[in-house]
Amino acid sequence: MSQQQLQYKTSPYRLLKEKVASTTMLILTLSALLLVVLIAVGLVIKSMPILEEKSLVDLVFGSSWKPMKGEFGFLPFIAGTISVTLVAIVLALPISLLTAIFLTEYSKDWVKKAVFPVLDILAGIPSVIYGLWGVLIIVPWISEKLAPKFVEFSTGYSVLAGGVVLGVMVLPLMVSLFVEIFSSTPAELRQASQSLGATKWQTTKKVMLKHTRAGIFASVMLSISRAMGETIAVLMVCGNIAQMPESLLDGAYPLPALLANNFGEMMSVPIYESALMFAALILFVVVVIFNILSRIILHRLQKNS
Amino acid sequence: MAYNRFKNKYVEEVVAKVLMIAATVALFVFASSIIYTIIANGWNAMSWEMISQLPGGGFYIGKEGGLLNAIVGSMYIVGAATILGLIVSIPVVFYLNVYLNPNSKLGYAARLCFDVLFGIPSIVYGAFAFTIMIYLGAKASLLGGIIVVTLLIIPIFIRSMDEVARSFPRAIVDAAVSLGATKWETIRVVVRQIMPGIATATLLSIGRAIGDAAAVMLTAGYTDSIPTSLSQPAATLPLAVFFQLQSPIPQVQERAYGAALVLTIIVLIISILGRIITNRFSKHRIK
């Protein structure tokens, strides 16, 4: 290479390109921070009108929802969200824990090779398909087989239906989180326990589960926040009745369903729009807090191991 | 006493094992039940007409027509969002892994933010985008749908590419820099290294984007025709399932099953492709 060519190659043009590229990338990275803040600020501004009119306590603990009369009690929706999510997690937790233990501690390779694609598929199925499955299978099963044993009549569109559908939906997430956590337990711990005569299950129960409890807690929190925001599938099967659900067979009306169902018509009443944005804000705040906490726990664990 | 305890632990072992196998089998049961239900119900509704025609007059009272509007609408939104998502996320992942030091505070904060963004429900994205659109005076449109879906999938892109990028050997970057490349110029080497990550991330994002209903419901709207400009509303497959299922007319409900089958087939193909690519695409990877 001649002197002239060399000079051309190291010309300021390349350095300029470097500068421009690194600044652009920095801005892109920072805009993630910005977007979180922007969403928060946007939702707060939009829910200000209703917060000025009603106290936070009235909104969150009020149980009367009559938007046309100006009554906005969110309790039925909050209760709906909590109950459906709770049922989902209660159903999904044992199944996913047992599966994850089986995959990491017991199973042979071919089992893993068969299970992971199934988890992929379950994770990939769109929520509307889960909803349709719920409508065609779970809801009729509840109304025809299960409910008659307990109550006189149930349409099947209920907390339980929402919980079952949602439970299946969060399974793949929970299993993969658990598998990741369990496979990071040091082998020495297991060997020590087994060499003292403990069976595999005793080792799992007393050593591994104890060792990974923080990770399990964080994973459950992450799954809860995932489940809480799920919209269409739950909306399709939970009945959408704005009342406090008193049993598993009652209909419920979770917050995301409220948002999805009313967004079109809310335009005419400004305070109604503000109320719906407040619903979005509640979801946002809870999900963000749960996410940050669980991520911090998981990050710490990763660092220590 | 001692004998009892000795015996119990083996009984417990067997019980635990049976429960674990049952739980694992349950996963298969759920997956096959869902897929069987969709296929069994959707099969009758499937025809060439369903995937090649727009809804005709009287489509929603059970007369002729198909789902082409939703199929094309979904393709537009998903295609555009995926391309935009890639354009934004590759540089971010590159920046996080090459420019920033592995222990950098900014890197930690940004990763935490993408995790949070990943966790925000799509309905909240939808609500947020909806208010912005009203503020700007825009109506439900293809553009709105594309933007909100792009926001939805960027965190997925970044998280899954970052996972691969974090484990790639930094020595490669050092080698390139020592040969006189600027940091930016090492992107060619890095991209090749994380290619399998990019490919799986893309498929993951497409899967999530095509299945999303809540956000596009508020931003893209629904229409019977194929949008010809960015400002027109666009139909999407999940909403085709959702809306037609609410109809009291059996023939229309039947079409919801058909739309569900089309959607499921697309998602299954993506999932299988994803597996194949993760296994095969690792050509340029140095471990």
Coordinates of C-alpha atoms in Angstrom, one line a residue, chain B residues 32-245:
Chain B
S32 CA -52.2 -31.6 21.6
S33 CA -55.7 -30.7 22.9
I34 CA -55.3 -27.1 21.7
I35 CA -53.9 -28.1 18.3
Y36 CA -56.4 -30.9 17.8
T37 CA -59.3 -28.6 18.7
I38 CA -58.2 -25.9 16.3
I39 CA -57.7 -28.4 13.4
A40 CA -60.9 -30.4 14.0
N41 CA -63.0 -27.2 14.0
G42 CA -61.1 -25.3 11.4
W43 CA -60.8 -28.1 8.9
N44 CA -64.4 -27.8 7.6
A45 CA -64.2 -24.1 7.2
M46 CA -61.0 -24.3 5.1
S47 CA -61.2 -23.7 1.4
W48 CA -59.3 -22.0 -1.3
E49 CA -61.9 -19.3 -1.1
M50 CA -61.1 -18.6 2.5
I51 CA -57.5 -17.7 1.9
S52 CA -57.8 -16.1 -1.6
Q53 CA -60.8 -13.8 -1.4
L54 CA -61.8 -10.7 0.4
P55 CA -65.1 -10.7 2.4
G56 CA -67.9 -10.3 -0.1
G57 CA -71.2 -8.6 0.4
G58 CA -73.1 -10.3 3.2
F59 CA -69.9 -12.0 4.5
Y60 CA -70.9 -11.4 8.1
I61 CA -74.3 -13.0 7.6
G62 CA -72.6 -16.1 6.3
K63 CA -72.4 -15.5 2.5
E64 CA -69.4 -15.8 0.3
G65 CA -66.0 -14.3 0.8
G66 CA -62.7 -15.1 2.5
L67 CA -60.0 -13.8 4.9
L68 CA -57.6 -12.3 2.4
N69 CA -58.0 -8.9 4.1
A70 CA -56.8 -10.3 7.4
I71 CA -54.0 -12.4 6.0
V72 CA -52.6 -9.5 4.0
G73 CA -53.1 -7.0 6.8
S74 CA -51.2 -9.3 9.2
M75 CA -48.4 -9.7 6.7
Y76 CA -48.1 -6.0 6.2
I77 CA -47.9 -5.2 9.9
V78 CA -45.7 -8.1 10.8
G79 CA -43.3 -7.6 7.8
A80 CA -42.9 -3.9 8.4
A81 CA -42.6 -4.2 12.2
T82 CA -40.0 -7.0 11.8
I83 CA -37.8 -5.0 9.5
L84 CA -38.1 -1.8 11.6
G85 CA -37.4 -3.9 14.7
L86 CA -34.2 -5.4 13.2
I87 CA -33.0 -2.0 12.1
V88 CA -33.3 -0.6 15.7
S89 CA -32.3 -3.6 17.7
I90 CA -29.1 -4.8 15.9
P91 CA -27.3 -1.5 16.6
V92 CA -28.5 -1.5 20.2
V93 CA -27.3 -5.1 20.9
F94 CA -24.0 -4.2 19.2
Y95 CA -23.7 -1.1 21.3
L96 CA -24.5 -3.0 24.6
N97 CA -21.9 -5.7 23.8
V98 CA -19.1 -4.0 22.0
Y99 CA -19.0 -0.4 23.1
L100 CA -20.0 -0.8 26.7
N101 CA -17.9 -2.6 29.2
P102 CA -19.6 -5.8 30.5
N103 CA -20.0 -4.2 34.0
S104 CA -21.2 -0.9 32.8
K105 CA -24.0 0.8 34.7
L106 CA -25.6 2.1 31.6
G107 CA -25.6 -1.4 30.1
Y108 CA -27.3 -2.8 33.3
A109 CA -29.9 0.0 33.3
A110 CA -30.7 -0.4 29.6
R111 CA -31.0 -4.2 29.9
L112 CA -33.3 -3.8 32.9
C113 CA -35.4 -1.3 30.8
F114 CA -35.7 -3.7 27.9
D115 CA -36.8 -6.4 30.4
V116 CA -39.4 -4.0 31.8
L117 CA -40.5 -3.1 28.2
F118 CA -40.8 -6.8 27.4
G119 CA -43.0 -7.2 30.4
I120 CA -45.4 -4.4 29.6
P121 CA -48.7 -6.0 28.5
S122 CA -49.6 -5.4 24.8
I123 CA -52.9 -3.8 25.9
V124 CA -51.0 -1.1 27.7
Y125 CA -48.9 -0.4 24.7
G126 CA -52.1 -0.3 22.7
A127 CA -53.7 2.2 25.2
F128 CA -50.7 4.4 25.2
A129 CA -50.4 4.4 21.4
F130 CA -54.1 5.0 21.1
T131 CA -53.9 8.2 23.2
I132 CA -50.9 9.4 21.3
M133 CA -52.7 8.8 18.0
I134 CA -55.7 10.8 19.3
Y135 CA -53.4 13.6 20.4
L136 CA -51.9 13.7 16.9
G137 CA -55.4 13.5 15.4
A138 CA -54.7 10.2 13.6
K139 CA -57.2 7.4 13.3
A140 CA -56.8 3.7 13.6
S141 CA -54.4 2.8 10.7
L142 CA -51.9 0.5 9.3
L143 CA -49.1 2.9 10.4
G144 CA -50.4 2.9 14.0
G145 CA -50.5 -0.9 14.0
I146 CA -47.0 -1.1 12.6
I147 CA -45.5 1.3 15.1
V148 CA -47.1 -0.3 18.1
V149 CA -46.1 -3.8 17.0
T150 CA -42.6 -2.6 16.4
L151 CA -42.5 -1.3 20.0
L152 CA -43.8 -4.6 21.2
I153 CA -41.2 -6.7 19.5
I154 CA -38.1 -4.6 19.9
P155 CA -37.6 -5.8 23.5
I156 CA -37.9 -9.4 22.3
F157 CA -35.4 -8.8 19.5
I158 CA -32.9 -7.2 21.9
R159 CA -33.3 -9.7 24.7
S160 CA -32.8 -12.8 22.6
M161 CA -30.0 -11.4 20.5
D162 CA -28.3 -10.0 23.6
E163 CA -28.3 -13.4 25.2
V164 CA -26.3 -14.8 22.2
A165 CA -24.2 -11.7 21.9
R166 CA -23.1 -11.8 25.5
S167 CA -21.5 -15.2 25.2
F168 CA -19.6 -14.4 22.0
P169 CA -15.8 -14.1 22.4
R170 CA -14.7 -10.4 22.7
A171 CA -11.3 -11.4 21.5
I172 CA -12.8 -11.3 18.0
V173 CA -13.5 -7.6 18.4
D174 CA -10.1 -7.0 19.9
A175 CA -8.5 -8.8 16.9
A176 CA -10.4 -6.7 14.4
V177 CA -9.6 -3.4 16.2
S178 CA -5.9 -4.3 16.5
L179 CA -5.9 -4.7 12.7
G180 CA -7.0 -1.1 12.4
A181 CA -10.8 -1.4 12.2
T182 CA -12.9 1.1 14.1
K183 CA -15.3 -0.3 16.6
W184 CA -18.2 0.4 14.2
E185 CA -16.5 -1.6 11.5
T186 CA -16.3 -4.7 13.7
I187 CA -20.1 -4.9 13.4
R188 CA -19.6 -7.1 10.3
V189 CA -17.7 -9.6 12.4
V190 CA -20.1 -9.4 15.3
V191 CA -23.2 -9.8 13.2
R192 CA -21.8 -12.9 11.6
Q193 CA -21.1 -14.3 15.0
I194 CA -24.6 -13.6 16.4
M195 CA -26.4 -14.7 13.2
P196 CA -28.1 -17.7 14.8
G197 CA -29.3 -15.4 17.5
I198 CA -30.6 -12.9 15.0
A199 CA -32.4 -15.6 13.1
T200 CA -34.1 -17.1 16.1
A201 CA -34.9 -13.7 17.5
T202 CA -36.6 -12.7 14.2
L203 CA -38.8 -15.8 14.2
L204 CA -39.7 -15.3 17.9
S205 CA -40.7 -11.7 17.1
I206 CA -42.7 -12.7 14.1
G207 CA -44.5 -15.3 16.1
R208 CA -45.3 -12.7 18.8
A209 CA -46.2 -10.0 16.3
I210 CA -48.6 -12.1 14.3
G211 CA -50.4 -13.4 17.3
D212 CA -50.9 -10.1 19.0
A213 CA -54.5 -9.0 19.2
A214 CA -54.8 -6.5 22.0
A215 CA -52.5 -3.8 20.7
V216 CA -53.6 -3.9 17.1
M217 CA -57.2 -3.8 18.2
L218 CA -56.7 -0.3 19.5
T219 CA -54.3 1.0 16.8
A220 CA -54.9 -0.8 13.5
G221 CA -58.7 -1.2 13.6
Y222 CA -60.4 -3.6 11.3
T223 CA -61.5 -3.4 7.7
D224 CA -62.9 -5.6 4.9
S225 CA -60.5 -4.4 2.3
I226 CA -56.7 -4.5 1.8
P227 CA -55.2 -1.2 2.9
T228 CA -53.6 0.7 0.0
S229 CA -51.9 3.4 2.2
L230 CA -50.4 3.7 5.6
S231 CA -53.3 5.8 6.9
Q232 CA -56.0 3.2 6.2
P233 CA -57.1 0.7 8.8
A234 CA -55.9 -2.8 8.5
A235 CA -57.4 -6.2 9.4
T236 CA -55.4 -8.8 11.3
L237 CA -55.8 -12.6 11.7
P238 CA -56.2 -12.7 15.5
L239 CA -58.9 -10.0 15.3
A240 CA -60.6 -12.0 12.5
V241 CA -60.9 -14.9 14.9
F242 CA -62.0 -12.7 17.7
F243 CA -64.7 -10.7 16.0
Q244 CA -66.2 -13.5 13.9
L245 CA -66.4 -15.7 17.0

